[in-house]
PDB file of C-alpha atoms in Angstrom:
ATOM      1  CA  ALA A   1      10.276-134.719  15.646  1.00 71.00           C
ATOM      2  CA  ASN A   2      11.721-137.005  18.483  1.00 82.00           C
ATOM      3  CA  LEU A   3      13.121-134.758  21.032  1.00 84.00           C
ATOM      4  CA  PRO A   4      14.660-137.132  23.727  1.00 89.00           C
ATOM      5  CA  ALA A   5      16.521-138.784  20.669  1.00 90.00           C
ATOM      6  CA  SER A   6      18.351-135.230  20.109  1.00 87.00           C
ATOM      7  CA  ARG A   7      21.073-133.729  20.732  1.00 87.00           C
ATOM      8  CA  VAL A   8      22.413-130.185  20.788  1.00 85.00           C
ATOM      9  CA  THR A   9      26.063-129.199  20.393  1.00 88.00           C
ATOM     10  CA  VAL A  10      26.799-125.286  20.355  1.00 87.00           C
ATOM     11  CA  THR A  11      30.566-123.956  19.970  1.00 91.00           C
ATOM     12  CA  LEU A  12      30.344-120.347  20.791  1.00 90.00           C
ATOM     13  CA  ASP A  13      33.691-117.796  19.442  1.00 94.00           C
ATOM     14  CA  ALA A  14      34.166-116.422  22.747  1.00 93.00           C
ATOM     15  CA  ARG A  15      35.832-113.396  21.089  1.00 94.00           C
ATOM     16  CA  ALA A  16      32.902-112.477  19.590  1.00 91.00           C
ATOM     17  CA  ALA A  17      30.836-112.100  22.637  1.00 87.00           C
ATOM     18  CA  ARG A  18      29.554-108.498  22.761  1.00 85.00           C
ATOM     19  CA  ALA A  19      28.592-106.187  25.892  1.00 83.00           C
ATOM     20  CA  GLY A  20      26.346-103.242  25.289  1.00 82.00           C
ATOM     21  CA  VAL A  21      29.248-100.683  24.936  1.00 89.00           C
ATOM     22  CA  PHE A  22      32.861-101.066  23.629  1.00 91.00           C
ATOM     23  CA  VAL A  23      34.427-100.534  27.063  1.00 91.00           C
ATOM     24  CA  ALA A  24      32.301-103.632  28.315  1.00 89.00           C
ATOM     25  CA  THR A  25      33.158-105.718  25.773  1.00 90.00           C
ATOM     26  CA  GLU A  26      36.565-105.338  25.963  1.00 93.00           C
ATOM     27  CA  ALA A  27      36.896-105.975  29.921  1.00 91.00           C
ATOM     28  CA  MET A  28      33.987-108.830  29.181  1.00 91.00           C
ATOM     29  CA  ARG A  29      36.510-110.711  26.819  1.00 93.00           C
ATOM     30  CA  GLY A  30      39.705-109.668  29.046  1.00 94.00           C
ATOM     31  CA  PRO A  31      41.222-112.079  31.563  1.00 94.00           C
ATOM     32  CA  GLN A  32      39.189-111.089  34.737  1.00 94.00           C
ATOM     33  CA  VAL A  33      36.004-112.493  33.239  1.00 93.00           C
ATOM     34  CA  LEU A  34      35.772-114.482  29.824  1.00 93.00           C
ATOM     35  CA  ASP A  35      39.851-114.343  29.379  1.00 95.00           C
ATOM     36  CA  THR A  36      39.570-115.381  25.544  1.00 95.00           C
ATOM     37  CA  ALA A  37      42.784-115.249  24.797  1.00 96.00           C
ATOM     38  CA  ARG A  38      43.177-118.211  27.132  1.00 97.00           C
ATOM     39  CA  HIS A  39      39.938-119.726  26.392  1.00 97.00           C
ATOM     40  CA  PRO A  40      38.213-118.877  23.042  1.00 97.00           C
ATOM     41  CA  VAL A  41      35.423-120.969  22.973  1.00 97.00           C
ATOM     42  CA  ILE A  42      32.605-122.011  24.907  1.00 94.00           C
ATOM     43  CA  THR A  43      30.756-125.233  24.405  1.00 94.00           C
ATOM     44  CA  PHE A  44      27.364-126.841  25.293  1.00 93.00           C
ATOM     45  CA  ARG A  45      26.757-130.127  25.010  1.00 95.00           C
ATOM     46  CA  SER A  46      23.199-131.707  25.419  1.00 94.00           C
ATOM     47  CA  THR A  47      22.535-134.514  27.733  1.00 96.00           C
ATOM     48  CA  ARG A  48      18.750-134.764  28.036  1.00 96.00           C
ATOM     49  CA  ILE A  49      15.946-132.698  25.810  1.00 94.00           C
ATOM     50  CA  THR A  50      12.287-132.627  27.121  1.00 94.00           C
ATOM     51  CA  GLY A  51       9.040-130.867  26.255  1.00 93.00           C
ATOM     52  CA  THR A  52       7.804-129.887  23.099  1.00 88.00           C
ATOM     53  CA  LEU A  53       9.567-128.038  19.696  1.00 81.00           C
ATOM     54  CA  GLN A  54       8.250-124.540  20.796  1.00 83.00           C
ATOM     55  CA  ALA A  55       9.457-125.213  24.732  1.00 90.00           C
ATOM     56  CA  ALA A  56      11.683-127.651  25.310  1.00 92.00           C
ATOM     57  CA  THR A  57      13.885-128.031  27.959  1.00 95.00           C
ATOM     58  CA  VAL A  58      17.455-128.389  27.379  1.00 94.00           C
ATOM     59  CA  GLU A  59      19.971-130.199  30.044  1.00 96.00           C
ATOM     60  CA  GLY A  60      23.392-130.371  29.399  1.00 96.00           C
ATOM     61  CA  GLN A  61      27.425-129.155  30.236  1.00 97.00           C
ATOM     62  CA  LEU A  62      28.495-125.973  29.217  1.00 96.00           C
ATOM     63  CA  THR A  63      32.478-125.288  29.354  1.00 97.00           C
ATOM     64  CA  LEU A  64      32.988-121.729  29.616  1.00 96.00           C
ATOM     65  CA  ARG A  65      36.671-120.721  31.155  1.00 96.00           C
ATOM     66  CA  GLY A  66      37.874-124.529  30.717  1.00 95.00           C
ATOM     67  CA  VAL A  67      35.327-124.982  33.828  1.00 97.00           C
ATOM     68  CA  THR A  68      32.392-127.434  32.484  1.00 98.00           C
ATOM     69  CA  ARG A  69      29.255-126.818  34.672  1.00 97.00           C
ATOM     70  CA  PRO A  70      25.833-128.330  34.580  1.00 97.00           C
ATOM     71  CA  VAL A  71      22.831-125.861  32.825  1.00 97.00           C
ATOM     72  CA  THR A  72      19.031-125.978  32.053  1.00 97.00           C
ATOM     73  CA  LEU A  73      18.301-123.741  29.124  1.00 95.00           C
ATOM     74  CA  THR A  74      14.898-123.351  27.314  1.00 95.00           C
ATOM     75  CA  ALA A  75      14.826-124.333  23.362  1.00 93.00           C
ATOM     76  CA  GLY A  76      12.320-123.178  20.812  1.00 90.00           C
ATOM     77  CA  LEU A  77      12.478-124.775  17.612  1.00 86.00           C
ATOM     78  CA  TYR A  78      11.033-122.425  14.457  1.00 88.00           C
ATOM     79  CA  ARG A  79      10.388-122.989  10.612  1.00 84.00           C
ATOM     80  CA  GLN A  80      11.410-120.405   8.443  1.00 81.00           C
ATOM     81  CA  ARG A  81       8.401-118.500   7.627  1.00 83.00           C
ATOM     82  CA  ASP A  82       5.992-119.316   4.609  1.00 84.00           C
ATOM     83  CA  THR A  83       7.207-123.033   4.863  1.00 83.00           C
ATOM     84  CA  GLU A  84       5.609-126.321   4.962  1.00 85.00           C
ATOM     85  CA  PRO A  85       4.875-128.025   8.565  1.00 80.00           C
ATOM     86  CA  ARG A  86       6.837-130.704   7.312  1.00 81.00           C
ATOM     87  CA  ASP A  87       9.584-128.861   5.891  1.00 82.00           C
ATOM     88  CA  LEU A  88      12.855-128.829   8.109  1.00 79.00           C
ATOM     89  CA  ASP A  89      15.162-128.102   5.669  1.00 83.00           C
ATOM     90  CA  HIS A  90      15.880-124.541   7.363  1.00 84.00           C
ATOM     91  CA  LEU A  91      15.439-123.894  11.310  1.00 86.00           C
ATOM     92  CA  THR A  92      16.308-121.658  13.762  1.00 89.00           C
ATOM     93  CA  VAL A  93      16.768-122.554  17.337  1.00 88.00           C
ATOM     94  CA  LEU A  94      16.366-119.828  20.472  1.00 92.00           C
ATOM     95  CA  LEU A  95      18.279-120.996  23.571  1.00 91.00           C
ATOM     96  CA  THR A  96      17.795-118.848  26.330  1.00 94.00           C
ATOM     97  CA  GLY A  97      18.908-119.519  30.034  1.00 95.00           C
ATOM     98  CA  GLN A  98      20.834-117.961  33.088  1.00 95.00           C
ATOM     99  CA  ILE A  99      24.110-118.621  34.486  1.00 95.00           C
ATOM    100  CA  ASP A 100      26.033-117.566  37.601  1.00 96.00           C
ATOM    101  CA  ARG A 101      29.365-116.073  36.121  1.00 93.00           C
ATOM    102  CA  HIS A 102      31.107-117.038  39.198  1.00 95.00           C
ATOM    103  CA  SER A 103      30.569-120.778  39.127  1.00 96.00           C
ATOM    104  CA  PHE A 104      32.881-120.960  35.718  1.00 96.00           C
ATOM    105  CA  GLY A 105      35.582-118.323  37.318  1.00 94.00           C
ATOM    106  CA  ALA A 106      34.588-115.221  35.383  1.00 94.00           C
ATOM    107  CA  SER A 107      34.518-113.055  38.774  1.00 93.00           C
ATOM    108  CA  GLY A 108      36.120-110.233  37.327  1.00 92.00           C
ATOM    109  CA  PHE A 109      34.301-106.806  38.055  1.00 91.00           C
ATOM    110  CA  ALA A 110      32.142-108.163  40.825  1.00 90.00           C
ATOM    111  CA  ASP A 111      31.339-104.203  42.227  1.00 89.00           C
ATOM    112  CA  LEU A 112      29.869-103.610  38.255  1.00 86.00           C
ATOM    113  CA  VAL A 113      28.547-106.550  37.136  1.00 85.00           C
ATOM    114  CA  GLY A 114      26.239-108.820  39.280  1.00 89.00           C
ATOM    115  CA  PRO A 115      26.534-112.636  39.211  1.00 92.00           C
ATOM    116  CA  LEU A 116      23.833-113.490  36.692  1.00 91.00           C
ATOM    117  CA  ILE A 117      24.240-113.392  33.693  1.00 89.00           C
ATOM    118  CA  ASP A 118      21.773-114.149  30.668  1.00 89.00           C
ATOM    119  CA  LEU A 119      22.219-116.184  27.853  1.00 88.00           C
ATOM    120  CA  ARG A 120      20.644-116.247  24.455  1.00 88.00           C
ATOM    121  CA  ILE A 121      22.145-118.412  21.460  1.00 86.00           C
ATOM    122  CA  VAL A 122      20.116-118.061  18.198  1.00 87.00           C
ATOM    123  CA  ALA A 123      21.230-120.948  15.810  1.00 84.00           C
ATOM    124  CA  ARG A 124      20.840-121.709  11.976  1.00 82.00           C
ATOM    125  CA  ILE A 125      20.325-124.815  10.978  1.00 80.00           C
ATOM    126  CA  GLU A 126      20.470-125.675   7.262  1.00 76.00           C
ATOM    127  CA  ARG A 127      19.759-129.310   5.784  1.00 76.00           C
TER     128      ARG A 127
END
C-alpha cells in the first residue's frame, strides 16, 4: 500500500537460467557468460520504488558474476484472480527490464549474442 516504504529483494539461481535451446543454455551458464560454477546466484536489491502498484519503477543494485551495478526495472503487482481488492495474501510481482551484459563481465560469444539482455522475473508472494 505504501510503495516508497516497500523493498524488493530477489535471489535467483543462475544455474536455472534458460535460453531458447539446450546448446545456448549451456553456453550461457558457462564461464564466458554467467559462469554459474563460480557465481551460482544473481541478486537484486531495490533502493527506491516509485509509481503505482500496476506500473512501478524499481531502482536497485543487481549483482551478476560478482559485479554489482545499478539497474532500473519496471514492476507490476497483481492479485490472484477472483480475490477481493484488499486480499494481499497471494500476489504476483512481474519485474522487467534490460541490462548490458558486458557491464557485468558476461561478454562471451559477442559475435553471436548482442550486448543487451531482456530481464523478466516473475515472483510469487504468499503471506
